[in-house]
Amino acid sequence: MSGIKTRQDLDDFVRGATLYGTGGGGSQEMGKNLLLQSFEEGRSIEWVRIGDVGEDAWVCTAFYMGSIAPLTDKDKKEMKALGLEERVEKRVLITAVQELEKELGIHIDAVIPVELGGLNSAAPLDAAVQMGKKVIDADLAGRAVPEVAQTLPRLWGYPICPIACCDAWGNVTIIKKTHGYDMAEALGKMLSIPAYEPIGLACFAMKAKDAGRALVDGSLTKCLQVGAEVRMACENGTDPAEAFASAAGGKVIMKGTVTAHDWESKGGYMYCTNEITGADEFKGNVLKIWVKNENHICWLNGNPYITSPDLIQLVDRQTGEPITNTDTAVDMEVSVVAIPNLRYRTKEAIELLGPSHYGFEKISYKPMEEFF
């Protein structure tokens, strides 16, 4: 059993989870604040391996879904017109899990984060701790992904429904049955649009004996370790991006300045293009990154380069702190780290998360290590 024992552990964990968020995965600040409240209440924040719960124990995933784009003035006016001024649900994932239990008539014994990210790893951990449930040291993607339909349970054909949905304004919806995984994703995103922010969902209820093959084992512990490595690199005066790359088995693929950041919020997703102009050993190079909530496809000097399923993450060049696409801005000094995603190397997984899934039919996925 491992977990968060100190305030430094908490900071390291959220940092590490955000580093694996590939620019998405939700608000690092919000995730940290949720966990901090549980920590200050003296609650035990720990996780266990999937083999430590009974084979017939029920598990589920719980997460936030919706666009990570900043609110515009137009959004704020529309929210006011709808009376969306005071949030009544502070922990929407708790409500979502409880509603899923009611719908199925079962007791959920443990929660598995759907992905790695500042909010979507921290929030389910906090929710489980508040409910007295176990947390599994794992996630369902090994990174952040824009669609719940891209997670590993889909590859095993596990049912996603029913899905319990709850937003901060007190709206609760149960999606009992859908045509398929992509329709489930679309319906969930549709519910997030009138909420003007990500909403809480709980789904993929399954027995622990089945969950084992549809998760990335040990990923929460890895987040804690990687977050600590980056912090210690800063304390020791060494390059934090290189420390991150080394700890995660990846590589620094760019250092430079953000020279373009164009974005829009559409259909419950944040779409944007980031451009980084190289410095130091990368001087004379330009890296362009296409985003759907997370970083998915990059071009080096106009040529297709590293893509999803592998991870592409921006970090602050001086501190190594992860930068989400919500917070990316022109003139930021950044490093870019790429990490191989070995669980998504099958044909089916690449179809689910690779370039063609996003409409880039002319770009073929190439494992990142083949570039070096």
CSV table of C-alpha atoms in Angstrom, one decimal:
chain,number,residue,atom,x,y,z
A,1,MET,CA,0.0,0.0,0.0
A,2,SER,CA,1.3,3.4,-0.9
A,3,GLY,CA,-0.1,6.9,-0.9
A,4,ILE,CA,0.2,10.5,0.3
A,5,LYS,CA,1.7,10.8,3.7
A,6,THR,CA,2.9,14.5,3.7
A,7,ARG,CA,2.0,17.8,2.1
A,8,GLN,CA,5.1,17.4,-0.1
A,9,ASP,CA,3.8,14.0,-1.2
A,10,LEU,CA,0.5,15.7,-2.2
A,11,ASP,CA,2.2,18.3,-4.3
A,12,ASP,CA,4.5,15.7,-5.9
A,13,PHE,CA,1.6,13.5,-6.7
A,14,VAL,CA,-0.5,16.2,-8.4
A,15,ARG,CA,2.5,17.5,-10.2
A,16,GLY,CA,3.3,14.0,-11.5
A,17,ALA,CA,-0.2,13.2,-12.5
A,18,THR,CA,-0.4,16.5,-14.4
A,19,LEU,CA,2.9,15.7,-16.2
A,20,TYR,CA,1.3,12.6,-17.5
A,21,GLY,CA,-1.8,14.6,-18.5
A,22,THR,CA,-0.4,15.6,-22.0
A,23,GLY,CA,-1.8,19.1,-21.6
A,24,GLY,CA,-5.2,17.9,-20.4
A,25,GLY,CA,-6.6,15.9,-17.5
A,26,GLY,CA,-8.2,18.8,-15.8
A,27,SER,CA,-7.2,21.6,-13.5
A,28,GLN,CA,-4.1,20.9,-11.4
A,29,GLU,CA,-5.2,23.6,-9.0
A,30,MET,CA,-8.7,22.1,-8.5
A,31,GLY,CA,-7.3,18.6,-8.0
A,32,LYS,CA,-4.8,19.8,-5.5
A,33,ASN,CA,-7.4,21.8,-3.5
A,34,LEU,CA,-9.7,18.8,-3.3
A,35,LEU,CA,-7.0,16.5,-2.0
A,36,LEU,CA,-5.7,19.2,0.3
A,37,GLN,CA,-9.0,19.4,2.1
A,38,SER,CA,-9.1,15.6,2.7
A,39,PHE,CA,-5.5,15.8,3.8
A,40,GLU,CA,-6.1,18.6,6.3
A,41,GLU,CA,-9.1,16.7,7.6
A,42,GLY,CA,-6.6,14.0,8.6
A,43,ARG,CA,-8.0,11.4,6.2
A,44,SER,CA,-5.8,8.5,5.0
A,45,ILE,CA,-5.0,9.1,1.3
A,46,GLU,CA,-3.7,5.7,0.1
A,47,TRP,CA,-4.1,3.3,-2.8
A,48,VAL,CA,-3.9,-0.4,-3.3
A,49,ARG,CA,-3.1,-2.8,-6.2
A,50,ILE,CA,-6.0,-4.4,-8.0
A,51,GLY,CA,-5.0,-7.8,-6.5
A,52,ASP,CA,-5.5,-6.5,-3.0
A,53,VAL,CA,-9.3,-6.3,-3.4
A,54,GLY,CA,-11.4,-9.4,-3.7
A,55,GLU,CA,-12.0,-10.8,-7.1
A,56,ASP,CA,-15.8,-10.2,-6.8
A,57,ALA,CA,-15.4,-6.7,-5.5
A,58,TRP,CA,-17.2,-4.1,-7.6
A,59,VAL,CA,-15.0,-1.3,-9.0
A,60,CYS,CA,-15.8,1.7,-11.2
A,61,THR,CA,-14.2,4.7,-12.7
A,62,ALA,CA,-15.1,8.3,-11.9
A,63,PHE,CA,-13.9,11.4,-13.7
A,64,TYR,CA,-14.6,14.9,-15.0
A,65,MET,CA,-15.7,15.3,-18.6
A,66,GLY,CA,-15.9,18.4,-20.7
A,67,SER,CA,-13.9,21.2,-22.4
A,68,ILE,CA,-10.9,22.5,-20.6
A,69,ALA,CA,-11.0,25.8,-22.5
A,70,PRO,CA,-11.2,29.0,-20.4
A,71,LEU,CA,-14.6,30.7,-20.1
A,72,THR,CA,-15.2,33.6,-22.5
A,73,ASP,CA,-17.2,36.7,-21.6
A,74,LYS,CA,-20.0,35.3,-23.8
A,75,ASP,CA,-20.0,32.1,-21.7
A,76,LYS,CA,-20.2,34.1,-18.5
A,77,LYS,CA,-23.2,36.1,-19.7
A,78,GLU,CA,-25.0,33.0,-20.8
A,79,MET,CA,-24.3,31.4,-17.4
A,80,LYS,CA,-25.8,34.4,-15.6
A,81,ALA,CA,-28.9,34.3,-17.8
A,82,LEU,CA,-29.4,30.6,-16.9
A,83,GLY,CA,-28.9,31.4,-13.2
A,84,LEU,CA,-25.7,29.5,-13.0
A,85,GLU,CA,-24.1,31.5,-10.2
A,86,GLU,CA,-23.8,29.4,-7.1
A,87,ARG,CA,-22.5,25.8,-7.3
A,88,VAL,CA,-24.4,23.5,-5.1
A,89,GLU,CA,-22.3,20.3,-5.6
A,90,LYS,CA,-18.7,20.6,-4.3
A,91,ARG,CA,-17.7,17.0,-5.0
A,92,VAL,CA,-19.6,15.9,-8.1
A,93,LEU,CA,-17.7,12.6,-8.3
A,94,ILE,CA,-19.1,11.5,-5.0
A,95,THR,CA,-22.7,12.1,-6.2
A,96,ALA,CA,-21.9,10.3,-9.5
A,97,VAL,CA,-20.6,7.2,-7.8
A,98,GLN,CA,-23.5,7.1,-5.4
A,99,GLU,CA,-26.0,7.5,-8.2
A,100,LEU,CA,-24.3,4.6,-10.1
A,101,GLU,CA,-24.6,2.4,-7.0
A,102,LYS,CA,-28.3,3.2,-6.8
A,103,GLU,CA,-28.9,2.5,-10.4
A,104,LEU,CA,-27.2,-0.9,-10.3
A,105,GLY,CA,-28.2,-1.8,-6.7
A,106,ILE,CA,-24.6,-2.6,-5.8
A,107,HIS,CA,-21.9,-1.4,-3.5
A,108,ILE,CA,-18.8,0.0,-5.2
A,109,ASP,CA,-15.8,-1.2,-3.2
A,110,ALA,CA,-13.0,0.7,-5.1
A,111,VAL,CA,-12.5,3.5,-7.6
A,112,ILE,CA,-10.1,3.5,-10.5
A,113,PRO,CA,-9.1,6.9,-12.0
A,114,VAL,CA,-10.0,7.0,-15.7
A,115,GLU,CA,-6.8,8.7,-16.7
A,116,LEU,CA,-3.7,10.5,-15.4
A,117,GLY,CA,-4.1,14.3,-15.0
A,118,GLY,CA,-4.1,17.0,-12.4
A,119,LEU,CA,-7.8,16.8,-11.8
A,120,ASN,CA,-8.8,13.3,-13.1
A,121,SER,CA,-6.3,11.5,-10.9
A,122,ALA,CA,-6.7,13.6,-7.8
A,123,ALA,CA,-10.5,14.0,-7.8
A,124,PRO,CA,-11.4,10.3,-7.9
A,125,LEU,CA,-8.8,9.7,-5.2
A,126,ASP,CA,-10.4,12.4,-3.1
A,127,ALA,CA,-13.9,11.2,-3.7
A,128,ALA,CA,-13.0,7.6,-2.7
A,129,VAL,CA,-11.3,8.8,0.4
A,130,GLN,CA,-14.3,10.9,1.4
A,131,MET,CA,-16.6,7.8,0.8
A,132,GLY,CA,-14.4,5.4,2.6
A,133,LYS,CA,-13.7,3.4,-0.5
A,134,LYS,CA,-10.4,2.0,-1.8
A,135,VAL,CA,-8.5,3.5,-4.7
A,136,ILE,CA,-6.7,1.2,-7.1
A,137,ASP,CA,-3.1,2.1,-8.0
A,138,ALA,CA,-3.9,2.3,-11.7
A,139,ASP,CA,-5.7,4.2,-14.4
A,140,LEU,CA,-7.5,3.2,-17.6
A,141,ALA,CA,-5.2,4.9,-20.2
A,142,GLY,CA,-1.7,5.7,-18.8
A,143,ARG,CA,-2.2,9.3,-19.8
A,144,ALA,CA,-5.1,11.7,-20.3
A,145,VAL,CA,-7.4,11.2,-23.3
A,146,PRO,CA,-10.2,13.4,-24.7
A,147,GLU,CA,-12.8,10.7,-24.9
A,148,VAL,CA,-13.7,8.1,-22.3
A,149,ALA,CA,-14.4,5.8,-25.3
A,150,GLN,CA,-10.6,5.7,-25.9
A,151,THR,CA,-9.8,4.0,-22.6
A,152,LEU,CA,-8.6,0.4,-22.2
A,153,PRO,CA,-12.0,-1.2,-21.1
A,154,ARG,CA,-13.3,-0.5,-24.6
A,155,LEU,CA,-10.7,-2.7,-26.1
A,156,TRP,CA,-12.0,-5.6,-23.9
A,157,GLY,CA,-15.6,-4.9,-24.8
A,158,TYR,CA,-16.6,-4.0,-21.2
A,159,PRO,CA,-19.9,-2.2,-20.9
A,160,ILE,CA,-19.7,1.5,-20.2
A,161,CYS,CA,-23.3,1.9,-19.2
A,162,PRO,CA,-25.0,2.8,-17.0
A,163,ILE,CA,-23.3,6.1,-16.7
A,164,ALA,CA,-24.2,8.4,-13.8
A,165,CYS,CA,-23.6,12.1,-14.5
A,166,CYS,CA,-23.7,15.1,-12.1
A,167,ASP,CA,-22.7,18.7,-12.5
A,168,ALA,CA,-21.9,21.4,-9.9
A,169,TRP,CA,-25.3,23.0,-10.5
A,170,GLY,CA,-27.1,20.0,-9.1
A,171,ASN,CA,-28.3,18.3,-12.3
A,172,VAL,CA,-28.2,14.5,-12.2
A,173,THR,CA,-28.6,12.3,-15.3
A,174,ILE,CA,-28.4,8.5,-15.8
A,175,ILE,CA,-27.5,7.2,-19.2
A,176,LYS,CA,-29.0,3.7,-19.0
A,177,LYS,CA,-28.1,2.4,-22.5
A,178,THR,CA,-26.4,3.7,-25.6
A,179,HIS,CA,-25.8,2.6,-29.2
A,180,GLY,CA,-22.1,2.3,-28.4
A,181,TYR,CA,-19.0,3.8,-26.8
A,182,ASP,CA,-18.8,6.8,-29.1
A,183,MET,CA,-22.5,7.6,-28.5
A,184,ALA,CA,-21.9,7.4,-24.7
A,185,GLU,CA,-19.0,9.9,-25.1
A,186,ALA,CA,-21.2,12.2,-27.2
A,187,LEU,CA,-24.0,12.2,-24.7
A,188,GLY,CA,-21.7,12.9,-21.8
A,189,LYS,CA,-20.1,15.8,-23.6
A,190,MET,CA,-23.5,17.1,-24.5
A,191,LEU,CA,-24.4,17.3,-20.8
A,192,SER,CA,-21.2,19.2,-20.1
A,193,ILE,CA,-21.9,22.0,-22.6
A,194,PRO,CA,-24.9,23.6,-20.8
A,195,ALA,CA,-22.9,23.3,-17.5
A,196,TYR,CA,-20.2,25.4,-19.0
A,197,GLU,CA,-17.6,23.3,-17.3
A,198,PRO,CA,-16.6,19.7,-16.9
A,199,ILE,CA,-19.1,17.5,-15.2
A,200,GLY,CA,-18.7,14.4,-13.0
A,201,LEU,CA,-19.3,10.9,-14.4
A,202,ALA,CA,-19.1,7.4,-13.0
A,203,CYS,CA,-19.2,4.3,-15.2
A,204,PHE,CA,-17.5,1.1,-16.3
A,205,ALA,CA,-18.8,-0.8,-13.2
A,206,MET,CA,-17.1,-4.2,-13.3
A,207,LYS,CA,-15.7,-6.9,-11.0
A,208,ALA,CA,-12.1,-6.5,-9.9
A,209,LYS,CA,-11.2,-9.9,-11.5
A,210,ASP,CA,-12.2,-8.4,-14.9
A,211,ALA,CA,-10.7,-4.9,-14.3
A,212,GLY,CA,-7.1,-6.2,-14.0
A,213,ARG,CA,-6.5,-6.6,-17.7
A,214,ALA,CA,-8.1,-3.2,-18.7
A,215,LEU,CA,-5.9,-0.9,-16.6
A,216,VAL,CA,-2.3,0.5,-16.4
A,217,ASP,CA,-1.1,-1.0,-13.2
A,218,GLY,CA,1.0,1.1,-10.7
A,219,SER,CA,0.4,4.4,-12.4
A,220,LEU,CA,-0.5,6.4,-9.3
A,221,THR,CA,2.7,5.4,-7.6
A,222,LYS,CA,4.6,6.3,-10.7
A,223,CYS,CA,3.0,9.8,-10.6
A,224,LEU,CA,4.2,10.3,-7.1
A,225,GLN,CA,7.7,9.2,-8.0
A,226,VAL,CA,8.0,11.3,-11.2
A,227,GLY,CA,6.6,14.4,-9.4
A,228,ALA,CA,9.2,14.0,-6.7
A,229,GLU,CA,12.0,13.6,-9.3
A,230,VAL,CA,11.1,16.9,-11.0
A,231,ARG,CA,11.0,18.7,-7.6
A,232,MET,CA,14.4,17.3,-6.6
A,233,ALA,CA,15.9,18.3,-9.9
A,234,CYS,CA,14.9,21.9,-9.3
A,235,GLU,CA,16.2,21.7,-5.7
A,236,ASN,CA,19.6,20.4,-7.0
A,237,GLY,CA,19.9,22.9,-9.9
A,238,THR,CA,19.6,20.3,-12.7
A,239,ASP,CA,17.3,20.4,-15.7
A,240,PRO,CA,13.8,19.4,-14.5
A,241,ALA,CA,12.6,18.5,-18.0
A,242,GLU,CA,15.5,16.1,-18.4
A,243,ALA,CA,14.7,14.6,-15.0
A,244,PHE,CA,11.1,14.1,-16.0
A,245,ALA,CA,12.1,12.5,-19.3
A,246,SER,CA,14.5,10.2,-17.5
A,247,ALA,CA,12.1,9.2,-14.8
A,248,ALA,CA,9.3,8.5,-17.3
A,249,GLY,CA,11.4,6.7,-19.9
A,250,GLY,CA,10.9,9.6,-22.4
A,251,LYS,CA,12.9,12.2,-24.2
A,252,VAL,CA,13.1,16.0,-24.4
A,253,ILE,CA,12.1,16.9,-28.0
A,254,MET,CA,12.1,20.7,-27.8
A,255,LYS,CA,13.2,23.7,-25.8
A,256,GLY,CA,12.0,27.1,-26.7
A,257,THR,CA,9.3,29.8,-26.7
A,258,VAL,CA,5.6,29.4,-27.3
A,259,THR,CA,5.1,31.7,-30.4
A,260,ALA,CA,1.5,30.8,-31.2
A,261,HIS,CA,-1.5,29.5,-29.2
A,262,ASP,CA,-4.8,29.5,-31.1
A,263,TRP,CA,-7.8,27.8,-29.6
A,264,GLU,CA,-11.5,27.4,-29.6
A,265,SER,CA,-14.1,25.5,-27.5
A,266,LYS,CA,-16.4,23.3,-29.6
A,267,GLY,CA,-18.6,20.4,-28.9
A,268,GLY,CA,-17.3,20.0,-25.3
A,269,TYR,CA,-13.7,19.9,-26.3
A,270,MET,CA,-10.8,22.4,-26.5
A,271,TYR,CA,-9.2,22.5,-29.9
A,272,CYS,CA,-6.0,24.4,-30.4
A,273,THR,CA,-2.6,24.6,-32.1
A,274,ASN,CA,0.5,25.5,-30.3
A,275,GLU,CA,3.8,26.5,-31.9
A,276,ILE,CA,7.2,26.4,-30.1
A,277,THR,CA,10.2,28.1,-31.6
A,278,GLY,CA,13.4,26.4,-30.6
A,279,ALA,CA,16.3,27.7,-28.5
A,280,ASP,CA,19.7,26.4,-27.5
A,281,GLU,CA,20.4,23.0,-29.1
A,282,PHE,CA,16.9,23.3,-30.7
A,283,LYS,CA,17.5,26.7,-32.3
A,284,GLY,CA,16.4,26.9,-35.9
A,285,ASN,CA,13.6,24.4,-35.3
A,286,VAL,CA,9.8,24.8,-34.9
A,287,LEU,CA,7.5,22.3,-33.3
A,288,LYS,CA,3.8,22.6,-34.0
A,289,ILE,CA,1.3,20.7,-31.8
A,290,TRP,CA,-2.4,19.9,-32.6
A,291,VAL,CA,-4.7,19.6,-29.6
A,292,LYS,CA,-8.0,18.1,-28.7
A,293,ASN,CA,-8.0,18.8,-25.0
A,294,GLU,CA,-4.7,16.9,-25.0
A,295,ASN,CA,-1.6,17.1,-27.2
A,296,HIS,CA,-2.0,14.5,-30.0
A,297,ILE,CA,0.0,15.3,-33.1
A,298,CYS,CA,3.2,17.3,-33.6
A,299,TRP,CA,5.2,18.4,-36.6
A,300,LEU,CA,8.9,19.2,-36.5
A,301,ASN,CA,9.8,21.8,-39.2
A,302,GLY,CA,6.6,20.9,-41.0
A,303,ASN,CA,7.1,17.1,-41.0
A,304,PRO,CA,4.9,14.7,-39.0
A,305,TYR,CA,6.7,13.8,-35.9
A,306,ILE,CA,5.5,12.2,-32.6
A,307,THR,CA,1.8,11.5,-32.2
A,308,SER,CA,-0.7,9.9,-29.9
A,309,PRO,CA,-0.9,7.2,-28.5
A,310,ASP,CA,2.6,8.4,-27.2
A,311,LEU,CA,2.6,11.3,-24.8
A,312,ILE,CA,3.6,14.9,-25.6
A,313,GLN,CA,3.8,17.2,-22.6
A,314,LEU,CA,4.9,20.9,-22.2
A,315,VAL,CA,6.7,21.9,-19.0
A,316,ASP,CA,8.0,25.2,-17.7
A,317,ARG,CA,11.6,25.3,-18.8
A,318,GLN,CA,12.9,26.6,-15.5
A,319,THR,CA,10.8,24.8,-12.9
A,320,GLY,CA,9.6,21.7,-14.8
A,321,GLU,CA,6.0,22.4,-13.7
A,322,PRO,CA,3.5,20.9,-16.1
A,323,ILE,CA,1.6,23.3,-18.4
A,324,THR,CA,-1.9,22.4,-19.5
A,325,ASN,CA,-3.4,23.7,-22.7
A,326,THR,CA,-5.8,25.8,-20.6
A,327,ASP,CA,-2.8,27.7,-19.2
A,328,THR,CA,-0.5,27.8,-22.3
A,329,ALA,CA,0.2,31.3,-23.5
A,330,VAL,CA,2.4,33.0,-26.0
A,331,ASP,CA,6.0,33.9,-24.8
A,332,MET,CA,6.1,31.0,-22.3
A,333,GLU,CA,9.5,29.4,-22.1
A,334,VAL,CA,8.9,25.7,-22.3
A,335,SER,CA,10.5,22.3,-22.8
A,336,VAL,CA,8.5,19.5,-24.5
A,337,VAL,CA,8.9,15.9,-23.4
A,338,ALA,CA,7.6,12.8,-25.3
A,339,ILE,CA,7.0,9.5,-23.6
A,340,PRO,CA,6.2,6.1,-25.2
A,341,ASN,CA,2.8,4.6,-24.4
A,342,LEU,CA,3.4,0.9,-24.5
A,343,ARG,CA,-0.1,-0.2,-23.6
A,344,TYR,CA,-1.5,1.4,-26.8
A,345,ARG,CA,0.8,-0.3,-29.4
A,346,THR,CA,-1.7,-2.8,-30.8
A,347,LYS,CA,-3.5,-2.2,-34.1
A,348,GLU,CA,-6.8,-1.7,-32.3
A,349,ALA,CA,-5.4,0.7,-29.7
A,350,ILE,CA,-3.6,2.8,-32.4
A,351,GLU,CA,-6.9,3.1,-34.3
A,352,LEU,CA,-8.5,4.3,-31.1
A,353,LEU,CA,-6.0,7.0,-30.1
A,354,GLY,CA,-3.7,7.5,-33.2
A,355,PRO,CA,-3.8,10.2,-35.8
A,356,SER,CA,-6.5,8.6,-38.0
A,357,HIS,CA,-9.0,8.8,-35.1
A,358,TYR,CA,-8.7,12.6,-35.3
A,359,GLY,CA,-9.1,12.8,-39.1
A,360,PHE,CA,-5.4,12.9,-40.0
A,361,GLU,CA,-5.6,9.9,-42.4
A,362,LYS,CA,-2.3,10.8,-44.1
A,363,ILE,CA,-0.3,10.6,-40.9
A,364,SER,CA,0.6,7.1,-39.8
A,365,TYR,CA,1.5,6.4,-36.2
A,366,LYS,CA,5.2,5.7,-35.7
A,367,PRO,CA,6.5,4.7,-32.3
A,368,MET,CA,8.5,7.7,-30.9
A,369,GLU,CA,11.7,5.7,-30.3
A,370,GLU,CA,12.0,5.2,-34.1
A,371,PHE,CA,12.8,8.9,-34.4
A,372,PHE,CA,15.9,8.7,-32.3
